[in-house]
Each structure stands twice: as structure tokens, then as C-alpha cells.
Amino acid sequence: MTSLLGRLAKLQRLFQNGLNVDKNAHLPEADLRKISLGNLYVYQQQGVLNTFETGVAPSVRKVILGEYFGITDRESAIETLNWLSQAPSQTMFHYAYAAFLQGGGSISRKWLNENEELKEHTDFRNDCLEKLATMEEQYSDIERTGIVASKEAMGELGVLAWDAGRLNFIGRLCLEQGYIAKEECMQCIDAAYEMTKEVYTNWKDYAYSYVLGRTLSMGTTNMVGLAEDLLTDPKSPWIYIKW
């Protein structure tokens, strides 16, 4: 799955001509603010940044839903969107990060394995162990690329934006694929907004939280450049829409 994602992303970057916006779109500011939570994923897939419709090609949409998220019908769509709305990555991050602070290596793994809260949740604990391993492996790059300045800052930033951004984007893809109704899609968009509106105070923190979440899921910090584009390009809604 990861290799397929990498090939698609590399192919798309070859033809990428900057940010894709619809000059004729005029969404109200409140609506555009909510929609923009999905813009890192939209931009990665060469979609349109300032419209309700993602602008993602149908063939790419089918791959993202089916290959990456296992969404092939209404039932699997609802199941996955409910899962994302529970902020699974942030919950996992909580335990992996606490273990990370124990000192790393076998000490951190022992802390997770002996955690009383996780003893009856072995699958989740194993996922936390994998997340911990990625955190240890990627931390130097996470710091080097400026995602965070310290271990303490990483804990404060968290990865809630990674869950919210995907909930926003995948909900819209599911609507476009005909798996859910518009009202259900709006519930996803509203839920993503409610998850994040009091947690972050600016687009940069939101963007870097998303990048951190993706790094810990994909094992690479290569999303930083896209985040910087959205934070600095005058065409980006993040420039003219207040958090």
C-alpha cells in the first residue's frame, strides 16, 4: 500500500503546477474554513483547494478509498468514517509518546507492554509499539525538518490534525463516490472542525500536526514541503482565511 502511495505521489508531483484553485468559487468564509481542514490531502492529490468538491480524479479517488482505506461500499465507508471521528491516531500517539519519554529502546517497549490500561487490548498495544518504533526512527528527521523543536513540543502538538484532515477529505470522497449522502458528509466536516477548532490557534500548528501524524503513519517527513506551500502561497485559502 505504501509503495503504491509513493508511486502515485511521485507521478503527480511530476505534473504539479502549483496550487489548484477555482477562481470562480466563492464559498462563504465559515464554509471555506471548514473545508480547508482537508487541504493537505487535497493538495497532495492535485485537487481543488477552495471548493466543496475535492477535484480529485475518479480513478485516484477509487484507489484512495479502496486501496488505502478499504472503503468499497456504504457499510465500509460509514465504519471507516466513524473510526476516524474517534481520533484513533491521537489516542495511539498518547501512549506511544508517553513510552517514548521513558528513554527509548527496550525501556520504552517494556513500559508499553506492562501498561495496565493496555493489557486487555493487545492489538491496540501492538499498534502503539509500531508507532513508538516509527517515532524513535523518525524523530531526528522530525526535528531536523522543523516539524517540532523538541520532544516536549512534539507532545504538545500531537497528531489530531492527521485524524481530522482525513475525516474531512475521506468524507468528501465518499460523497463523490456515492457511498454517503451530503448530510452525512457534512457531519464528517463538522466533526473534524469541532475536533480541532479549540486545539490549534493557527494554520501552521494544524499543518504541522497533520505532517507529524502522517510521518508517524508513513515513516517519512516528505509532506513538509506541501505544508509550506499551503502556508506561504498567496493562492492558498490558509493565507486569507483566519483560523
Short mmCIF file of C-alpha atoms in Angstrom, two decimals:
data_model
loop_
_atom_site.label_atom_id
_atom_site.label_comp_id
_atom_site.label_asym_id
_atom_site.label_seq_id
_atom_site.Cartn_x
_atom_site.Cartn_y
_atom_site.Cartn_z
CA MET A 1 0.00 0.00 0.00
CA THR A 2 2.75 2.46 0.97
CA SER A 3 4.72 1.78 -2.21
CA LEU A 4 1.63 2.36 -4.33
CA LEU A 5 1.01 5.64 -2.49
CA GLY A 6 4.59 6.66 -3.10
CA ARG A 7 4.41 5.91 -6.83
CA LEU A 8 1.20 7.88 -7.22
CA ALA A 9 2.55 10.84 -5.26
CA LYS A 10 5.77 10.86 -7.31
CA LEU A 11 3.84 10.71 -10.58
CA GLN A 12 1.54 13.53 -9.50
CA ARG A 13 4.45 15.79 -8.49
CA LEU A 14 5.92 15.47 -11.97
CA PHE A 15 2.85 17.22 -13.37
CA GLN A 16 2.10 19.52 -10.46
CA ASN A 17 1.83 23.18 -11.40
CA GLY A 18 1.36 24.76 -8.02
CA LEU A 19 -1.82 25.17 -6.04
CA ASN A 20 -5.05 24.38 -7.85
CA VAL A 21 -7.82 26.86 -7.08
CA ASP A 22 -11.09 27.73 -8.77
CA LYS A 23 -11.09 31.49 -9.43
CA ASN A 24 -14.88 31.44 -9.80
CA ALA A 25 -15.54 29.76 -6.46
CA HIS A 26 -16.95 31.97 -3.71
CA LEU A 27 -17.66 29.83 -0.66
CA PRO A 28 -18.61 31.77 2.49
CA GLU A 29 -15.62 32.21 4.80
CA ALA A 30 -17.09 29.94 7.51
CA ASP A 31 -17.64 27.13 5.00
CA LEU A 32 -14.22 27.54 3.38
CA ARG A 33 -12.57 27.44 6.80
CA LYS A 34 -14.13 24.03 7.48
CA ILE A 35 -13.42 22.70 4.01
CA SER A 36 -9.78 23.80 4.26
CA LEU A 37 -9.06 21.30 7.01
CA GLY A 38 -8.70 18.72 4.24
CA ASN A 39 -6.40 20.81 2.07
CA LEU A 40 -3.16 18.96 2.72
CA TYR A 41 -4.69 15.76 1.41
CA VAL A 42 -6.44 17.65 -1.40
CA TYR A 43 -3.21 19.35 -2.46
CA GLN A 44 -1.28 16.08 -2.31
CA GLN A 45 -3.77 14.61 -4.79
CA GLN A 46 -3.86 17.72 -7.04
CA GLY A 47 -7.41 18.56 -6.09
CA VAL A 48 -9.07 21.97 -5.86
CA LEU A 49 -8.40 23.84 -2.63
CA ASN A 50 -11.32 26.25 -2.41
CA THR A 51 -14.38 24.21 -3.38
CA PHE A 52 -16.58 21.70 -1.61
CA GLU A 53 -15.81 19.21 -4.38
CA THR A 54 -12.31 17.80 -3.96
CA GLY A 55 -11.49 17.87 -7.66
CA VAL A 56 -9.66 14.55 -7.31
CA ALA A 57 -9.76 12.38 -10.42
CA PRO A 58 -12.25 9.47 -10.15
CA SER A 59 -9.53 6.89 -10.80
CA VAL A 60 -7.38 8.32 -7.98
CA ARG A 61 -10.43 8.59 -5.71
CA LYS A 62 -11.18 4.90 -6.20
CA VAL A 63 -7.60 3.93 -5.30
CA ILE A 64 -7.55 6.10 -2.17
CA LEU A 65 -10.85 4.77 -0.87
CA GLY A 66 -10.41 1.14 -1.84
CA GLU A 67 -6.67 0.51 -1.59
CA TYR A 68 -5.74 2.81 1.28
CA PHE A 69 -8.85 2.75 3.44
CA GLY A 70 -10.66 -0.44 2.44
CA ILE A 71 -13.79 1.52 1.52
CA THR A 72 -15.74 -0.22 -1.23
CA ASP A 73 -19.38 0.41 -0.29
CA ARG A 74 -21.63 2.33 2.07
CA GLU A 75 -21.09 0.00 5.02
CA SER A 76 -17.30 0.19 4.90
CA ALA A 77 -17.50 3.95 4.35
CA ILE A 78 -19.59 4.50 7.47
CA GLU A 79 -17.35 2.20 9.51
CA THR A 80 -14.16 3.99 8.46
CA LEU A 81 -15.57 7.48 8.93
CA ASN A 82 -16.81 6.58 12.40
CA TRP A 83 -13.34 5.26 13.18
CA LEU A 84 -11.66 8.46 12.01
CA SER A 85 -14.10 10.56 14.03
CA GLN A 86 -12.80 8.87 17.19
CA ALA A 87 -9.30 10.29 16.56
CA PRO A 88 -7.56 6.88 16.59
CA SER A 89 -4.12 8.26 15.71
CA GLN A 90 -4.17 10.81 18.52
CA THR A 91 -5.17 8.12 21.03
CA MET A 92 -2.34 5.89 19.85
CA PHE A 93 0.05 8.83 19.89
CA HIS A 94 -0.78 9.43 23.56
CA TYR A 95 0.56 6.02 24.58
CA ALA A 96 3.47 5.88 22.11
CA TYR A 97 4.66 9.33 23.13
CA ALA A 98 4.43 8.51 26.85
CA ALA A 99 6.54 5.43 26.17
CA PHE A 100 8.97 7.47 24.03
CA LEU A 101 9.65 9.73 27.01
CA GLN A 102 10.70 6.76 29.14
CA GLY A 103 14.08 6.75 27.44
CA GLY A 104 13.61 4.72 24.29
CA GLY A 105 14.54 1.21 23.23
CA SER A 106 13.70 -1.72 25.47
CA ILE A 107 12.75 0.56 28.38
CA SER A 108 10.02 2.23 26.34
CA ARG A 109 8.76 -1.06 24.92
CA LYS A 110 8.63 -2.55 28.40
CA TRP A 111 6.60 0.44 29.60
CA LEU A 112 4.01 -0.18 26.89
CA ASN A 113 3.93 -3.94 27.37
CA GLU A 114 3.35 -3.55 31.09
CA ASN A 115 0.85 -0.71 30.89
CA GLU A 116 -2.24 -1.74 32.84
CA GLU A 117 -4.59 0.19 30.55
CA LEU A 118 -3.43 -1.80 27.52
CA LYS A 119 -3.20 -5.32 28.92
CA GLU A 120 -6.62 -6.33 27.59
CA HIS A 121 -6.14 -4.56 24.26
CA THR A 122 -3.26 -6.44 22.70
CA ASP A 123 -3.94 -5.42 19.08
CA PHE A 124 -4.03 -1.75 20.05
CA ARG A 125 -0.91 -2.19 22.18
CA ASN A 126 0.92 -3.74 19.22
CA ASP A 127 -0.11 -0.77 17.09
CA CYS A 128 1.27 1.53 19.78
CA LEU A 129 4.54 -0.40 19.75
CA GLU A 130 4.79 0.07 15.99
CA LYS A 131 4.06 3.77 16.38
CA LEU A 132 6.74 4.01 19.05
CA ALA A 133 9.29 2.36 16.76
CA THR A 134 8.49 4.84 13.98
CA MET A 135 8.68 7.74 16.42
CA GLU A 136 12.15 6.67 17.56
CA GLU A 137 13.32 6.09 13.99
CA GLN A 138 11.95 9.35 12.58
CA TYR A 139 12.44 11.76 15.47
CA SER A 140 15.74 13.19 14.22
CA ASP A 141 14.14 13.98 10.85
CA ILE A 142 11.04 15.37 12.56
CA GLU A 143 13.26 17.80 14.44
CA ARG A 144 15.61 18.48 11.52
CA THR A 145 12.77 19.47 9.17
CA GLY A 146 11.30 21.83 11.75
CA ILE A 147 8.06 19.98 12.41
CA VAL A 148 8.85 20.30 16.11
CA ALA A 149 11.71 21.90 18.01
CA SER A 150 11.84 19.42 20.89
CA LYS A 151 10.35 16.26 22.31
CA GLU A 152 8.21 18.37 24.60
CA ALA A 153 6.89 20.36 21.63
CA MET A 154 6.01 17.11 19.85
CA GLY A 155 3.83 16.09 22.77
CA GLU A 156 2.08 19.44 22.76
CA LEU A 157 1.50 19.36 19.01
CA GLY A 158 0.08 15.85 18.80
CA VAL A 159 -1.46 14.35 15.67
CA LEU A 160 -5.13 15.23 15.98
CA ALA A 161 -4.98 17.14 12.69
CA TRP A 162 -4.00 13.92 10.90
CA ASP A 163 -7.30 12.34 12.00
CA ALA A 164 -9.36 15.48 11.34
CA GLY A 165 -7.84 16.16 7.94
CA ARG A 166 -8.50 12.62 6.76
CA LEU A 167 -12.04 12.63 8.17
CA ASN A 168 -12.75 15.80 6.19
CA PHE A 169 -11.19 14.60 2.95
CA ILE A 170 -12.34 10.98 3.02
CA GLY A 171 -15.87 12.05 3.91
CA ARG A 172 -15.95 14.23 0.80
CA LEU A 173 -14.53 11.44 -1.36
CA CYS A 174 -17.17 9.05 -0.04
CA LEU A 175 -19.87 11.52 -1.04
CA GLU A 176 -18.36 11.91 -4.52
CA GLN A 177 -18.19 8.14 -4.85
CA GLY A 178 -21.87 7.86 -3.92
CA TYR A 179 -21.31 5.93 -0.67
CA ILE A 180 -22.84 8.52 1.69
CA ALA A 181 -25.36 11.36 1.49
CA LYS A 182 -24.38 15.02 1.60
CA GLU A 183 -25.88 15.40 5.08
CA GLU A 184 -23.62 12.59 6.31
CA CYS A 185 -20.62 14.19 4.62
CA MET A 186 -21.38 17.49 6.34
CA GLN A 187 -21.46 15.64 9.66
CA CYS A 188 -17.89 14.49 8.96
CA ILE A 189 -16.78 18.00 8.01
CA ASP A 190 -18.41 19.49 11.11
CA ALA A 191 -16.95 16.78 13.34
CA ALA A 192 -13.43 17.44 12.01
CA TYR A 193 -13.88 21.14 12.68
CA GLU A 194 -15.17 20.59 16.21
CA MET A 195 -12.24 18.24 16.90
CA THR A 196 -9.68 20.90 16.08
CA LYS A 197 -11.09 24.41 16.47
CA GLU A 198 -10.07 24.79 20.12
CA VAL A 199 -6.92 22.66 19.92
CA TYR A 200 -4.98 24.82 17.44
CA THR A 201 -4.71 28.59 17.14
CA ASN A 202 -3.28 28.89 13.62
CA TRP A 203 -2.93 27.01 10.36
CA LYS A 204 0.78 26.31 10.89
CA ASP A 205 0.21 24.29 14.06
CA TYR A 206 -2.63 22.44 12.37
CA ALA A 207 -0.48 21.73 9.30
CA TYR A 208 2.50 20.51 11.29
CA SER A 209 0.28 18.30 13.45
CA TYR A 210 -1.04 16.73 10.25
CA VAL A 211 2.51 16.28 8.92
CA LEU A 212 3.60 14.73 12.21
CA GLY A 213 0.70 12.29 12.08
CA ARG A 214 1.49 11.34 8.52
CA THR A 215 5.17 10.93 9.35
CA LEU A 216 4.38 8.50 12.15
CA SER A 217 2.00 6.59 9.89
CA MET A 218 4.05 6.56 6.68
CA GLY A 219 7.59 6.78 8.03
CA THR A 220 8.60 9.87 6.08
CA THR A 221 8.62 13.63 6.64
CA ASN A 222 8.19 14.40 2.94
CA MET A 223 4.86 16.17 3.50
CA VAL A 224 6.63 19.22 4.97
CA GLY A 225 7.12 20.86 1.57
CA LEU A 226 3.42 20.67 0.74
CA ALA A 227 2.56 22.16 4.11
CA GLU A 228 4.93 25.06 3.48
CA ASP A 229 3.32 25.68 0.08
CA LEU A 230 -0.11 25.96 1.68
CA LEU A 231 1.23 28.21 4.43
CA THR A 232 3.04 30.64 2.10
CA ASP A 233 1.46 30.67 -1.36
CA PRO A 234 -0.89 33.68 -1.81
CA LYS A 235 -3.39 31.44 -3.61
CA SER A 236 -3.80 29.18 -0.59
CA PRO A 237 -7.01 29.63 1.42
CA TRP A 238 -4.84 29.33 4.53
CA ILE A 239 -3.36 32.74 3.69
CA TYR A 240 -6.61 34.69 3.63
CA ILE A 241 -8.92 32.61 5.86
CA LYS A 242 -8.32 33.09 9.55
CA TRP A 243 -8.05 30.01 11.73
#
